[in-house]
């Protein structure tokens, strides 16, 4: 592999590692109202074409 390919692959690897570490430090949480209260009450999504 040439130097350019190694550089691009290294940048991609660093970006993926950063995303993985970020998700372990601050996990994502859904925010919204009207569904999923303390008792089990799921939300339903209807797709309309």
PDB file of N, CA and C in Angstrom:
ATOM      1  N   UNK A   1       0.848  -1.193   0.000  1.00  0.00           N
ATOM      2  CA  UNK A   1       0.000   0.000   0.000  1.00  0.00           C
ATOM      3  C   UNK A   1       0.882   1.241   0.000  1.00  0.00           C
ATOM      4  N   UNK A   2       0.389   2.239  -0.643  1.00  0.00           N
ATOM      5  CA  UNK A   2       1.147   3.476  -0.669  1.00  0.00           C
ATOM      6  C   UNK A   2       0.831   4.326   0.565  1.00  0.00           C
ATOM      7  N   UNK A   3       1.559   5.408   0.689  1.00  0.00           N
ATOM      8  CA  UNK A   3       1.445   6.272   1.869  1.00  0.00           C
ATOM      9  C   UNK A   3       0.054   6.904   1.979  1.00  0.00           C
ATOM     10  N   UNK A   4      -0.538   7.304   0.844  1.00  0.00           N
ATOM     11  CA  UNK A   4      -1.862   7.924   0.848  1.00  0.00           C
ATOM     12  C   UNK A   4      -2.920   6.958   1.390  1.00  0.00           C
ATOM     13  N   UNK A   5      -2.901   5.708   0.930  1.00  0.00           N
ATOM     14  CA  UNK A   5      -3.877   4.715   1.368  1.00  0.00           C
ATOM     15  C   UNK A   5      -3.743   4.450   2.866  1.00  0.00           C
ATOM     16  N   UNK A   6      -2.529   4.327   3.348  1.00  0.00           N
ATOM     17  CA  UNK A   6      -2.308   4.109   4.780  1.00  0.00           C
ATOM     18  C   UNK A   6      -2.821   5.287   5.599  1.00  0.00           C
ATOM     19  N   UNK A   7      -2.616   6.491   5.101  1.00  0.00           N
ATOM     20  CA  UNK A   7      -3.084   7.686   5.813  1.00  0.00           C
ATOM     21  C   UNK A   7      -4.602   7.716   5.885  1.00  0.00           C
ATOM     22  N   UNK A   8      -5.259   7.431   4.781  1.00  0.00           N
ATOM     23  CA  UNK A   8      -6.724   7.444   4.751  1.00  0.00           C
ATOM     24  C   UNK A   8      -7.282   6.362   5.668  1.00  0.00           C
ATOM     25  N   UNK A   9      -6.715   5.173   5.633  1.00  0.00           N
ATOM     26  CA  UNK A   9      -7.191   4.098   6.500  1.00  0.00           C
ATOM     27  C   UNK A   9      -6.948   4.414   7.976  1.00  0.00           C
ATOM     28  N   UNK A  10      -5.848   5.072   8.282  1.00  0.00           N
ATOM     29  CA  UNK A  10      -5.573   5.475   9.661  1.00  0.00           C
ATOM     30  C   UNK A  10      -6.579   6.502  10.147  1.00  0.00           C
ATOM     31  N   UNK A  11      -6.921   7.459   9.291  1.00  0.00           N
ATOM     32  CA  UNK A  11      -7.915   8.475   9.665  1.00  0.00           C
ATOM     33  C   UNK A  11      -9.275   7.819   9.904  1.00  0.00           C
ATOM     34  N   UNK A  12      -9.656   6.878   9.064  1.00  0.00           N
ATOM     35  CA  UNK A  12     -10.926   6.171   9.244  1.00  0.00           C
ATOM     36  C   UNK A  12     -10.918   5.380  10.542  1.00  0.00           C
ATOM     37  N   UNK A  13      -9.818   4.700  10.836  1.00  0.00           N
ATOM     38  CA  UNK A  13      -9.719   3.915  12.066  1.00  0.00           C
ATOM     39  C   UNK A  13      -9.811   4.800  13.302  1.00  0.00           C
ATOM     40  N   UNK A  14      -9.153   5.939  13.273  1.00  0.00           N
ATOM     41  CA  UNK A  14      -9.205   6.869  14.414  1.00  0.00           C
ATOM     42  C   UNK A  14     -10.617   7.411  14.587  1.00  0.00           C
ATOM     43  N   UNK A  15     -11.289   7.734  13.496  1.00  0.00           N
ATOM     44  CA  UNK A  15     -12.659   8.245  13.591  1.00  0.00           C
ATOM     45  C   UNK A  15     -13.598   7.190  14.171  1.00  0.00           C
ATOM     46  N   UNK A  16     -13.475   5.941  13.723  1.00  0.00           N
ATOM     47  CA  UNK A  16     -14.329   4.876  14.266  1.00  0.00           C
ATOM     48  C   UNK A  16     -14.044   4.630  15.742  1.00  0.00           C
ATOM     49  N   UNK A  17     -12.789   4.662  16.135  1.00  0.00           N
ATOM     50  CA  UNK A  17     -12.447   4.480  17.545  1.00  0.00           C
ATOM     51  C   UNK A  17     -12.998   5.615  18.393  1.00  0.00           C
ATOM     52  N   UNK A  18     -12.944   6.837  17.869  1.00  0.00           N
ATOM     53  CA  UNK A  18     -13.491   7.991  18.593  1.00  0.00           C
ATOM     54  C   UNK A  18     -14.989   7.850  18.791  1.00  0.00           C
ATOM     55  N   UNK A  19     -15.707   7.412  17.766  1.00  0.00           N
ATOM     56  CA  UNK A  19     -17.150   7.217  17.884  1.00  0.00           C
ATOM     57  C   UNK A  19     -17.459   6.142  18.918  1.00  0.00           C
ATOM     58  N   UNK A  20     -16.716   5.050  18.907  1.00  0.00           N
ATOM     59  CA  UNK A  20     -16.952   3.962  19.854  1.00  0.00           C
ATOM     60  C   UNK A  20     -16.695   4.416  21.282  1.00  0.00           C
ATOM     61  N   UNK A  21     -15.622   5.144  21.492  1.00  0.00           N
ATOM     62  CA  UNK A  21     -15.296   5.624  22.844  1.00  0.00           C
ATOM     63  C   UNK A  21     -16.315   6.645  23.307  1.00  0.00           C
ATOM     64  N   UNK A  22     -16.753   7.518  22.420  1.00  0.00           N
ATOM     65  CA  UNK A  22     -17.736   8.543  22.775  1.00  0.00           C
ATOM     66  C   UNK A  22     -19.043   7.901  23.242  1.00  0.00           C
ATOM     67  N   UNK A  23     -19.470   6.826  22.595  1.00  0.00           N
ATOM     68  CA  UNK A  23     -20.711   6.165  22.976  1.00  0.00           C
ATOM     69  C   UNK A  23     -20.595   5.433  24.298  1.00  0.00           C
ATOM     70  N   UNK A  24     -19.411   5.016  24.697  1.00  0.00           N
ATOM     71  CA  UNK A  24     -19.263   4.371  26.001  1.00  0.00           C
ATOM     72  C   UNK A  24     -19.195   5.398  27.119  1.00  0.00           C
ATOM     73  N   UNK A  25     -18.687   6.580  26.821  1.00  0.00           N
ATOM     74  CA  UNK A  25     -18.585   7.619  27.845  1.00  0.00           C
ATOM     75  C   UNK A  25     -19.938   8.282  28.080  1.00  0.00           C
ATOM     76  N   UNK A  26     -20.615   8.677  27.022  1.00  0.00           N
ATOM     77  CA  UNK A  26     -21.924   9.321  27.128  1.00  0.00           C
ATOM     78  C   UNK A  26     -22.929   8.554  26.268  1.00  0.00           C
ATOM     79  N   UNK A  27     -23.608   7.559  26.857  1.00  0.00           N
ATOM     80  CA  UNK A  27     -24.549   6.773  26.059  1.00  0.00           C
ATOM     81  C   UNK A  27     -25.737   7.620  25.605  1.00  0.00           C
ATOM     82  N   UNK A  28     -26.233   7.290  24.445  1.00  0.00           N
ATOM     83  CA  UNK A  28     -27.369   8.024  23.890  1.00  0.00           C
ATOM     84  C   UNK A  28     -28.650   7.663  24.626  1.00  0.00           C
ATOM     85  N   UNK A  29     -29.527   8.624  24.791  1.00  0.00           N
ATOM     86  CA  UNK A  29     -30.808   8.398  25.439  1.00  0.00           C
ATOM     87  C   UNK A  29     -31.894   9.064  24.606  1.00  0.00           C
ATOM     88  N   UNK A  30     -32.990   8.374  24.471  1.00  0.00           N
ATOM     89  CA  UNK A  30     -34.122   8.934  23.739  1.00  0.00           C
ATOM     90  C   UNK A  30     -34.840   9.961  24.599  1.00  0.00           C
ATOM     91  N   UNK A  31     -35.298  11.027  23.973  1.00  0.00           N
ATOM     92  CA  UNK A  31     -36.023  12.069  24.681  1.00  0.00           C
ATOM     93  C   UNK A  31     -37.356  12.269  23.975  1.00  0.00           C
ATOM     94  N   UNK A  32     -38.395  12.335  24.745  1.00  0.00           N
ATOM     95  CA  UNK A  32     -39.702  12.568  24.153  1.00  0.00           C
ATOM     96  C   UNK A  32     -40.784  12.403  25.199  1.00  0.00           C
ATOM     97  N   UNK A  33     -41.955  12.781  24.849  1.00  0.00           N
ATOM     98  CA  UNK A  33     -43.045  12.666  25.792  1.00  0.00           C
ATOM     99  C   UNK A  33     -44.168  11.828  25.213  1.00  0.00           C
ATOM    100  N   UNK A  34     -44.997  11.319  26.107  1.00  0.00           N
ATOM    101  CA  UNK A  34     -46.178  10.622  25.648  1.00  0.00           C
ATOM    102  C   UNK A  34     -46.047   9.124  25.520  1.00  0.00           C
ATOM    103  N   UNK A  35     -44.851   8.589  25.530  1.00  0.00           N
ATOM    104  CA  UNK A  35     -44.725   7.137  25.463  1.00  0.00           C
ATOM    105  C   UNK A  35     -43.608   6.662  26.368  1.00  0.00           C
ATOM    106  N   UNK A  36     -43.754   5.415  26.760  1.00  0.00           N
ATOM    107  CA  UNK A  36     -42.717   4.803  27.564  1.00  0.00           C
ATOM    108  C   UNK A  36     -42.601   5.380  28.964  1.00  0.00           C
ATOM    109  N   UNK A  37     -43.725   5.503  29.653  1.00  0.00           N
ATOM    110  CA  UNK A  37     -43.674   5.986  31.028  1.00  0.00           C
ATOM    111  C   UNK A  37     -43.155   4.875  31.930  1.00  0.00           C
ATOM    112  N   UNK A  38     -43.287   5.031  33.218  1.00  0.00           N
ATOM    113  CA  UNK A  38     -42.725   4.049  34.146  1.00  0.00           C
ATOM    114  C   UNK A  38     -43.341   2.673  33.962  1.00  0.00           C
ATOM    115  N   UNK A  39     -44.618   2.608  33.612  1.00  0.00           N
ATOM    116  CA  UNK A  39     -45.198   1.319  33.257  1.00  0.00           C
ATOM    117  C   UNK A  39     -44.962   1.102  31.779  1.00  0.00           C
ATOM    118  N   UNK A  40     -44.945  -0.124  31.353  1.00  0.00           N
ATOM    119  CA  UNK A  40     -44.641  -0.420  29.962  1.00  0.00           C
ATOM    120  C   UNK A  40     -45.754   0.088  29.050  1.00  0.00           C
ATOM    121  N   UNK A  41     -45.451   1.085  28.259  1.00  0.00           N
ATOM    122  CA  UNK A  41     -46.396   1.636  27.296  1.00  0.00           C
ATOM    123  C   UNK A  41     -45.620   2.011  26.040  1.00  0.00           C
ATOM    124  N   UNK A  42     -45.528   1.092  25.078  1.00  0.00           N
ATOM    125  CA  UNK A  42     -44.694   1.356  23.903  1.00  0.00           C
ATOM    126  C   UNK A  42     -45.306   2.395  22.981  1.00  0.00           C
ATOM    127  N   UNK A  43     -44.470   2.965  22.143  1.00  0.00           N
ATOM    128  CA  UNK A  43     -44.899   3.901  21.103  1.00  0.00           C
ATOM    129  C   UNK A  43     -44.966   3.157  19.786  1.00  0.00           C
ATOM    130  N   UNK A  44     -45.899   3.501  18.986  1.00  0.00           N
ATOM    131  CA  UNK A  44     -46.034   2.897  17.673  1.00  0.00           C
ATOM    132  C   UNK A  44     -45.868   3.956  16.609  1.00  0.00           C
ATOM    133  N   UNK A  45     -45.172   3.614  15.551  1.00  0.00           N
ATOM    134  CA  UNK A  45     -44.942   4.524  14.437  1.00  0.00           C
ATOM    135  C   UNK A  45     -45.592   3.933  13.209  1.00  0.00           C
ATOM    136  N   UNK A  46     -46.398   4.746  12.522  1.00  0.00           N
ATOM    137  CA  UNK A  46     -47.055   4.298  11.310  1.00  0.00           C
ATOM    138  C   UNK A  46     -46.440   5.047  10.141  1.00  0.00           C
ATOM    139  N   UNK A  47     -45.948   4.287   9.169  1.00  0.00           N
ATOM    140  CA  UNK A  47     -45.356   4.878   7.976  1.00  0.00           C
ATOM    141  C   UNK A  47     -46.436   5.044   6.923  1.00  0.00           C
ATOM    142  N   UNK A  48     -46.528   6.266   6.397  1.00  0.00           N
ATOM    143  CA  UNK A  48     -47.526   6.563   5.385  1.00  0.00           C
ATOM    144  C   UNK A  48     -46.787   6.999   4.133  1.00  0.00           C
ATOM    145  N   UNK A  49     -47.109   6.359   3.018  1.00  0.00           N
ATOM    146  CA  UNK A  49     -46.465   6.718   1.742  1.00  0.00           C
ATOM    147  C   UNK A  49     -47.215   7.814   1.047  1.00  0.00           C
TER     148      UNK A  49
END
